[in-house]
Structures are given as C-alpha cells and as structure tokens.
mmCIF file with all atom_site columns, C-alpha atoms in Angstrom:
data_model
loop_
_atom_site.group_PDB
_atom_site.id
_atom_site.type_symbol
_atom_site.label_atom_id
_atom_site.label_alt_id
_atom_site.label_comp_id
_atom_site.label_asym_id
_atom_site.label_entity_id
_atom_site.label_seq_id
_atom_site.pdbx_PDB_ins_code
_atom_site.Cartn_x
_atom_site.Cartn_y
_atom_site.Cartn_z
_atom_site.occupancy
_atom_site.B_iso_or_equiv
_atom_site.pdbx_formal_charge
_atom_site.auth_seq_id
_atom_site.auth_comp_id
_atom_site.auth_asym_id
_atom_site.auth_atom_id
_atom_site.pdbx_PDB_model_num
ATOM 1   C CA . MET V 1 1   ? 0.017   0.043   -0.063  1.00 44.00 ? 6   MET V CA 1
ATOM 2   C CA . THR V 1 2   ? 1.552   3.382   -0.939  1.00 52.00 ? 7   THR V CA 1
ATOM 3   C CA . VAL V 1 3   ? 1.042   6.048   1.658   1.00 56.00 ? 8   VAL V CA 1
ATOM 4   C CA . MET V 1 4   ? 1.208   9.649   0.493   1.00 59.00 ? 9   MET V CA 1
ATOM 5   C CA . ALA V 1 5   ? 1.333   12.922  2.363   1.00 58.00 ? 10  ALA V CA 1
ATOM 6   C CA . THR V 1 6   ? -1.903  14.851  2.060   1.00 62.00 ? 11  THR V CA 1
ATOM 7   C CA . THR V 1 7   ? -2.157  18.650  2.166   1.00 62.00 ? 12  THR V CA 1
ATOM 8   C CA . GLN V 1 8   ? -5.553  20.330  2.948   1.00 67.00 ? 13  GLN V CA 1
ATOM 9   C CA . ARG V 1 9   ? -6.033  23.308  0.754   1.00 66.00 ? 14  ARG V CA 1
ATOM 10  C CA . GLU V 1 10  ? -7.894  26.473  1.720   1.00 72.00 ? 15  GLU V CA 1
ATOM 11  C CA . ASN V 1 11  ? -10.768 25.613  -0.487  1.00 74.00 ? 16  ASN V CA 1
ATOM 12  C CA . GLY V 1 12  ? -11.310 22.281  1.346   1.00 69.00 ? 17  GLY V CA 1
ATOM 13  C CA . SER V 1 13  ? -9.827  19.989  -1.329  1.00 71.00 ? 18  SER V CA 1
ATOM 14  C CA . GLN V 1 14  ? -6.949  17.609  -0.504  1.00 75.00 ? 19  GLN V CA 1
ATOM 15  C CA . ARG V 1 15  ? -3.756  17.174  -2.675  1.00 76.00 ? 20  ARG V CA 1
ATOM 16  C CA . ASN V 1 16  ? -1.567  14.080  -2.431  1.00 82.00 ? 21  ASN V CA 1
ATOM 17  C CA . TRP V 1 17  ? 2.271   14.381  -2.984  1.00 83.00 ? 22  TRP V CA 1
ATOM 18  C CA . THR V 1 18  ? 5.478   12.536  -2.312  1.00 86.00 ? 23  THR V CA 1
ATOM 19  C CA . PHE V 1 19  ? 9.060   13.649  -2.134  1.00 90.00 ? 24  PHE V CA 1
ATOM 20  C CA . LEU V 1 20  ? 10.296  11.391  -4.941  1.00 93.00 ? 25  LEU V CA 1
ATOM 21  C CA . THR V 1 21  ? 9.146   11.446  -8.582  1.00 94.00 ? 26  THR V CA 1
ATOM 22  C CA . ASN V 1 22  ? 7.848   8.399   -10.464 1.00 96.00 ? 27  ASN V CA 1
ATOM 23  C CA . HIS V 1 23  ? 11.263  8.351   -12.224 1.00 97.00 ? 28  HIS V CA 1
ATOM 24  C CA . ALA V 1 24  ? 12.981  7.839   -8.840  1.00 96.00 ? 29  ALA V CA 1
ATOM 25  C CA . HIS V 1 25  ? 10.541  5.180   -7.754  1.00 97.00 ? 30  HIS V CA 1
ATOM 26  C CA . VAL V 1 26  ? 11.086  3.140   -10.946 1.00 98.00 ? 31  VAL V CA 1
ATOM 27  C CA . LEU V 1 27  ? 14.891  3.458   -10.685 1.00 97.00 ? 32  LEU V CA 1
ATOM 28  C CA . LEU V 1 28  ? 14.659  2.290   -7.043  1.00 97.00 ? 33  LEU V CA 1
ATOM 29  C CA . ALA V 1 29  ? 12.277  -0.624  -7.872  1.00 97.00 ? 34  ALA V CA 1
ATOM 30  C CA . ILE V 1 30  ? 14.602  -1.766  -10.695 1.00 97.00 ? 35  ILE V CA 1
ATOM 31  C CA . ALA V 1 31  ? 17.677  -1.249  -8.496  1.00 96.00 ? 36  ALA V CA 1
ATOM 32  C CA . ARG V 1 32  ? 16.114  -3.674  -5.906  1.00 95.00 ? 37  ARG V CA 1
ATOM 33  C CA . ASN V 1 33  ? 15.111  -6.245  -8.433  1.00 96.00 ? 38  ASN V CA 1
ATOM 34  C CA . PRO V 1 34  ? 16.898  -5.907  -11.846 1.00 96.00 ? 39  PRO V CA 1
ATOM 35  C CA . THR V 1 35  ? 15.022  -8.703  -13.359 1.00 96.00 ? 40  THR V CA 1
ATOM 36  C CA . ALA V 1 36  ? 11.652  -7.628  -12.431 1.00 96.00 ? 41  ALA V CA 1
ATOM 37  C CA . ARG V 1 37  ? 9.093   -7.414  -15.105 1.00 96.00 ? 42  ARG V CA 1
ATOM 38  C CA . LEU V 1 38  ? 7.706   -3.858  -15.911 1.00 97.00 ? 43  LEU V CA 1
ATOM 39  C CA . ARG V 1 39  ? 4.231   -4.953  -14.979 1.00 97.00 ? 44  ARG V CA 1
ATOM 40  C CA . ASP V 1 40  ? 5.473   -5.593  -11.463 1.00 97.00 ? 45  ASP V CA 1
ATOM 41  C CA . VAL V 1 41  ? 7.370   -2.348  -11.416 1.00 98.00 ? 46  VAL V CA 1
ATOM 42  C CA . ALA V 1 42  ? 4.425   -0.436  -12.422 1.00 98.00 ? 47  ALA V CA 1
ATOM 43  C CA . ASP V 1 43  ? 2.402   -2.177  -9.675  1.00 98.00 ? 48  ASP V CA 1
ATOM 44  C CA . GLU V 1 44  ? 5.006   -1.331  -7.047  1.00 97.00 ? 49  GLU V CA 1
ATOM 45  C CA . VAL V 1 45  ? 5.251   2.339   -8.122  1.00 96.00 ? 50  VAL V CA 1
ATOM 46  C CA . GLY V 1 46  ? 1.591   2.864   -8.739  1.00 96.00 ? 51  GLY V CA 1
ATOM 47  C CA . VAL V 1 47  ? 1.737   3.769   -12.403 1.00 97.00 ? 52  VAL V CA 1
ATOM 48  C CA . THR V 1 48  ? 0.416   2.044   -15.559 1.00 98.00 ? 53  THR V CA 1
ATOM 49  C CA . GLU V 1 49  ? 2.689   -0.433  -17.357 1.00 98.00 ? 54  GLU V CA 1
ATOM 50  C CA . ARG V 1 50  ? 2.717   2.068   -20.340 1.00 98.00 ? 55  ARG V CA 1
ATOM 51  C CA . ALA V 1 51  ? 3.936   4.766   -17.888 1.00 98.00 ? 56  ALA V CA 1
ATOM 52  C CA . ALA V 1 52  ? 6.526   2.529   -16.445 1.00 98.00 ? 57  ALA V CA 1
ATOM 53  C CA . GLN V 1 53  ? 7.738   1.715   -20.038 1.00 97.00 ? 58  GLN V CA 1
ATOM 54  C CA . ALA V 1 54  ? 8.182   5.396   -20.867 1.00 98.00 ? 59  ALA V CA 1
ATOM 55  C CA . ILE V 1 55  ? 9.927   6.092   -17.621 1.00 98.00 ? 60  ILE V CA 1
ATOM 56  C CA . VAL V 1 56  ? 12.480  3.311   -18.285 1.00 98.00 ? 61  VAL V CA 1
ATOM 57  C CA . ALA V 1 57  ? 13.010  4.616   -21.773 1.00 98.00 ? 62  ALA V CA 1
ATOM 58  C CA . ASP V 1 58  ? 13.636  7.943   -20.251 1.00 98.00 ? 63  ASP V CA 1
ATOM 59  C CA . LEU V 1 59  ? 16.178  6.346   -17.704 1.00 98.00 ? 64  LEU V CA 1
ATOM 60  C CA . GLU V 1 60  ? 17.898  4.547   -20.462 1.00 97.00 ? 65  GLU V CA 1
ATOM 61  C CA . ALA V 1 61  ? 18.273  7.565   -22.729 1.00 97.00 ? 66  ALA V CA 1
ATOM 62  C CA . GLY V 1 62  ? 19.626  9.457   -19.663 1.00 96.00 ? 67  GLY V CA 1
ATOM 63  C CA . GLY V 1 63  ? 22.242  6.846   -19.098 1.00 96.00 ? 68  GLY V CA 1
ATOM 64  C CA . TYR V 1 64  ? 20.761  5.741   -15.664 1.00 97.00 ? 69  TYR V CA 1
ATOM 65  C CA . LEU V 1 65  ? 19.845  2.308   -16.872 1.00 97.00 ? 70  LEU V CA 1
ATOM 66  C CA . GLN V 1 66  ? 21.053  -0.300  -19.379 1.00 97.00 ? 71  GLN V CA 1
ATOM 67  C CA . ARG V 1 67  ? 18.678  -3.029  -20.643 1.00 96.00 ? 72  ARG V CA 1
ATOM 68  C CA . THR V 1 68  ? 19.879  -6.383  -21.478 1.00 97.00 ? 73  THR V CA 1
ATOM 69  C CA . ARG V 1 69  ? 17.909  -9.101  -23.145 1.00 95.00 ? 74  ARG V CA 1
ATOM 70  C CA . VAL V 1 70  ? 18.329  -12.486 -21.208 1.00 94.00 ? 75  VAL V CA 1
ATOM 71  C CA . GLY V 1 71  ? 16.173  -14.982 -23.017 1.00 93.00 ? 76  GLY V CA 1
ATOM 72  C CA . ARG V 1 72  ? 12.568  -13.697 -23.063 1.00 92.00 ? 77  ARG V CA 1
ATOM 73  C CA . ARG V 1 73  ? 13.167  -11.233 -20.235 1.00 93.00 ? 78  ARG V CA 1
ATOM 74  C CA . ASN V 1 74  ? 14.890  -8.015  -19.669 1.00 95.00 ? 79  ASN V CA 1
ATOM 75  C CA . GLU V 1 75  ? 17.606  -7.499  -17.133 1.00 97.00 ? 80  GLU V CA 1
ATOM 76  C CA . TYR V 1 76  ? 18.503  -4.019  -16.000 1.00 97.00 ? 81  TYR V CA 1
ATOM 77  C CA . THR V 1 77  ? 21.827  -2.552  -14.877 1.00 97.00 ? 82  THR V CA 1
ATOM 78  C CA . VAL V 1 78  ? 21.803  0.680   -12.841 1.00 97.00 ? 83  VAL V CA 1
ATOM 79  C CA . ASN V 1 79  ? 24.496  3.249   -13.406 1.00 97.00 ? 84  ASN V CA 1
ATOM 80  C CA . PRO V 1 80  ? 25.022  4.626   -9.870  1.00 96.00 ? 85  PRO V CA 1
ATOM 81  C CA . ALA V 1 81  ? 27.548  7.203   -11.288 1.00 96.00 ? 86  ALA V CA 1
ATOM 82  C CA . GLY V 1 82  ? 24.782  8.991   -13.027 1.00 96.00 ? 87  GLY V CA 1
ATOM 83  C CA . ARG V 1 83  ? 24.152  12.512  -11.716 1.00 95.00 ? 88  ARG V CA 1
ATOM 84  C CA . PHE V 1 84  ? 20.894  14.089  -10.735 1.00 94.00 ? 89  PHE V CA 1
ATOM 85  C CA . ARG V 1 85  ? 19.429  16.195  -13.493 1.00 93.00 ? 90  ARG V CA 1
ATOM 86  C CA . HIS V 1 86  ? 18.243  19.293  -11.535 1.00 92.00 ? 91  HIS V CA 1
ATOM 87  C CA . PRO V 1 87  ? 20.974  21.859  -11.101 1.00 93.00 ? 92  PRO V CA 1
ATOM 88  C CA . ALA V 1 88  ? 20.509  22.132  -7.370  1.00 93.00 ? 93  ALA V CA 1
ATOM 89  C CA . GLU V 1 89  ? 21.542  18.426  -7.048  1.00 93.00 ? 94  GLU V CA 1
ATOM 90  C CA . ALA V 1 90  ? 23.588  18.059  -10.101 1.00 93.00 ? 95  ALA V CA 1
ATOM 91  C CA . TYR V 1 91  ? 26.641  17.538  -8.012  1.00 94.00 ? 96  TYR V CA 1
ATOM 92  C CA . GLN V 1 92  ? 25.315  14.438  -6.544  1.00 95.00 ? 97  GLN V CA 1
ATOM 93  C CA . HIS V 1 93  ? 25.389  10.743  -7.949  1.00 96.00 ? 98  HIS V CA 1
ATOM 94  C CA . VAL V 1 94  ? 22.153  8.744   -8.110  1.00 96.00 ? 99  VAL V CA 1
ATOM 95  C CA . GLY V 1 95  ? 24.105  5.940   -6.270  1.00 95.00 ? 100 GLY V CA 1
ATOM 96  C CA . ALA V 1 96  ? 23.695  8.105   -3.032  1.00 95.00 ? 101 ALA V CA 1
ATOM 97  C CA . LEU V 1 97  ? 19.857  7.869   -3.500  1.00 94.00 ? 102 LEU V CA 1
ATOM 98  C CA . LEU V 1 98  ? 20.048  4.120   -4.102  1.00 95.00 ? 103 LEU V CA 1
ATOM 99  C CA . ALA V 1 99  ? 22.204  3.509   -1.140  1.00 95.00 ? 104 ALA V CA 1
ATOM 100 C CA . LEU V 1 100 ? 19.842  5.668   0.970   1.00 94.00 ? 105 LEU V CA 1
ATOM 101 C CA . PHE V 1 101 ? 17.078  3.220   0.076   1.00 92.00 ? 106 PHE V CA 1
ATOM 102 C CA . ALA V 1 102 ? 18.986  0.010   -0.025  1.00 84.00 ? 107 ALA V CA 1
ATOM 103 C CA . GLU V 1 103 ? 17.564  -2.818  2.106   1.00 75.00 ? 108 GLU V CA 1
ATOM 104 C CA . PRO V 1 104 ? 18.842  -3.111  5.694   1.00 67.00 ? 109 PRO V CA 1
ATOM 105 C CA . GLY V 1 105 ? 21.813  -5.666  5.760   1.00 62.00 ? 110 GLY V CA 1
ATOM 106 C CA . ASP V 1 106 ? 22.648  -5.055  2.136   1.00 60.00 ? 111 ASP V CA 1
ATOM 107 C CA . ASP V 1 107 ? 26.380  -4.357  2.188   1.00 54.00 ? 112 ASP V CA 1
ATOM 108 C CA . SER V 1 108 ? 26.646  -3.505  -1.431  1.00 51.00 ? 113 SER V CA 1
ATOM 109 C CA . PRO V 1 109 ? 27.683  0.053   -2.205  1.00 45.00 ? 114 PRO V CA 1
ATOM 110 C CA . ALA V 1 110 ? 24.365  0.578   -4.017  1.00 46.00 ? 115 ALA V CA 1
ATOM 111 C CA . PRO V 1 111 ? 21.520  -1.818  -5.149  1.00 45.00 ? 116 PRO V CA 1
ATOM 112 C CA . ALA V 1 112 ? 22.091  -3.275  -8.634  1.00 46.00 ? 117 ALA V CA 1
ATOM 113 C CA . SER V 1 113 ? 25.338  -1.297  -9.143  1.00 44.00 ? 118 SER V CA 1
ATOM 114 C CA . SER V 1 114 ? 27.149  -1.577  -12.464 1.00 43.00 ? 119 SER V CA 1
ATOM 115 C CA . SER V 1 115 ? 30.208  -0.203  -13.985 1.00 42.00 ? 120 SER V CA 1
ATOM 116 C CA . ALA V 1 116 ? 29.997  3.595   -14.621 1.00 40.00 ? 121 ALA V CA 1
ATOM 117 C CA . SER V 1 117 ? 29.474  4.759   -18.142 1.00 38.00 ? 122 SER V CA 1
#
C-alpha cells in the first residue's frame, strides 16, 4: 500500500504528494530487483505499465539504466555514477539515493550497481 502525504487546501480540497518522482521510484524498484517485469515495477510504483515503459525509456536515454535481453526477459543494470538532473543536485550521484534506500543488511555500495559509463 502506498502512503502519501496529504495537504489540505484553503478551499477544502486535498492534494496528495510525495518527495520522490515516479522516475525515482522506478529506478529504485529496478535497483532492488533488476530482473523484475515492468508490470511488477508499475504495480509497485503505482503507475500504468505504459507509464513504467516510458519512464524506463527516459532512464535508459539518460544513461541511468542499461537493458540487456536475457532469453525472453529483460535485465537492467543501474548506473550509480549518473548525476541528478536538476541543477540544485547535479553535483550528486544517483548511487547516493540508491544507497539511502538500500535494504537493511545489504552491504553492497548501491543496489544493482554496475560499471560507470
């Protein structure tokens, strides 16, 4: 179950929001399970499968992911050396975000780490 922060507006309506974008959520889901089907990633993130495909395409084009065909499935490799896109965080590597959300007891430097491009 996804829990989102809710903000009450002056007009009485509510607005749901999270700190991370869907792109970050997809990257984290793939980092946790590099052989996951996009259908499962979409369910975990709370987006449609088509949206997950578009996000993965964006992440691949940006150099954050590499897709390898293994039989009938895809396997993804995350590039932890990729930098954040926003100028305010451009000095940081996404590997720091991956490490922040790594599963407890995971001693790897970043989930699904790979060689830097």
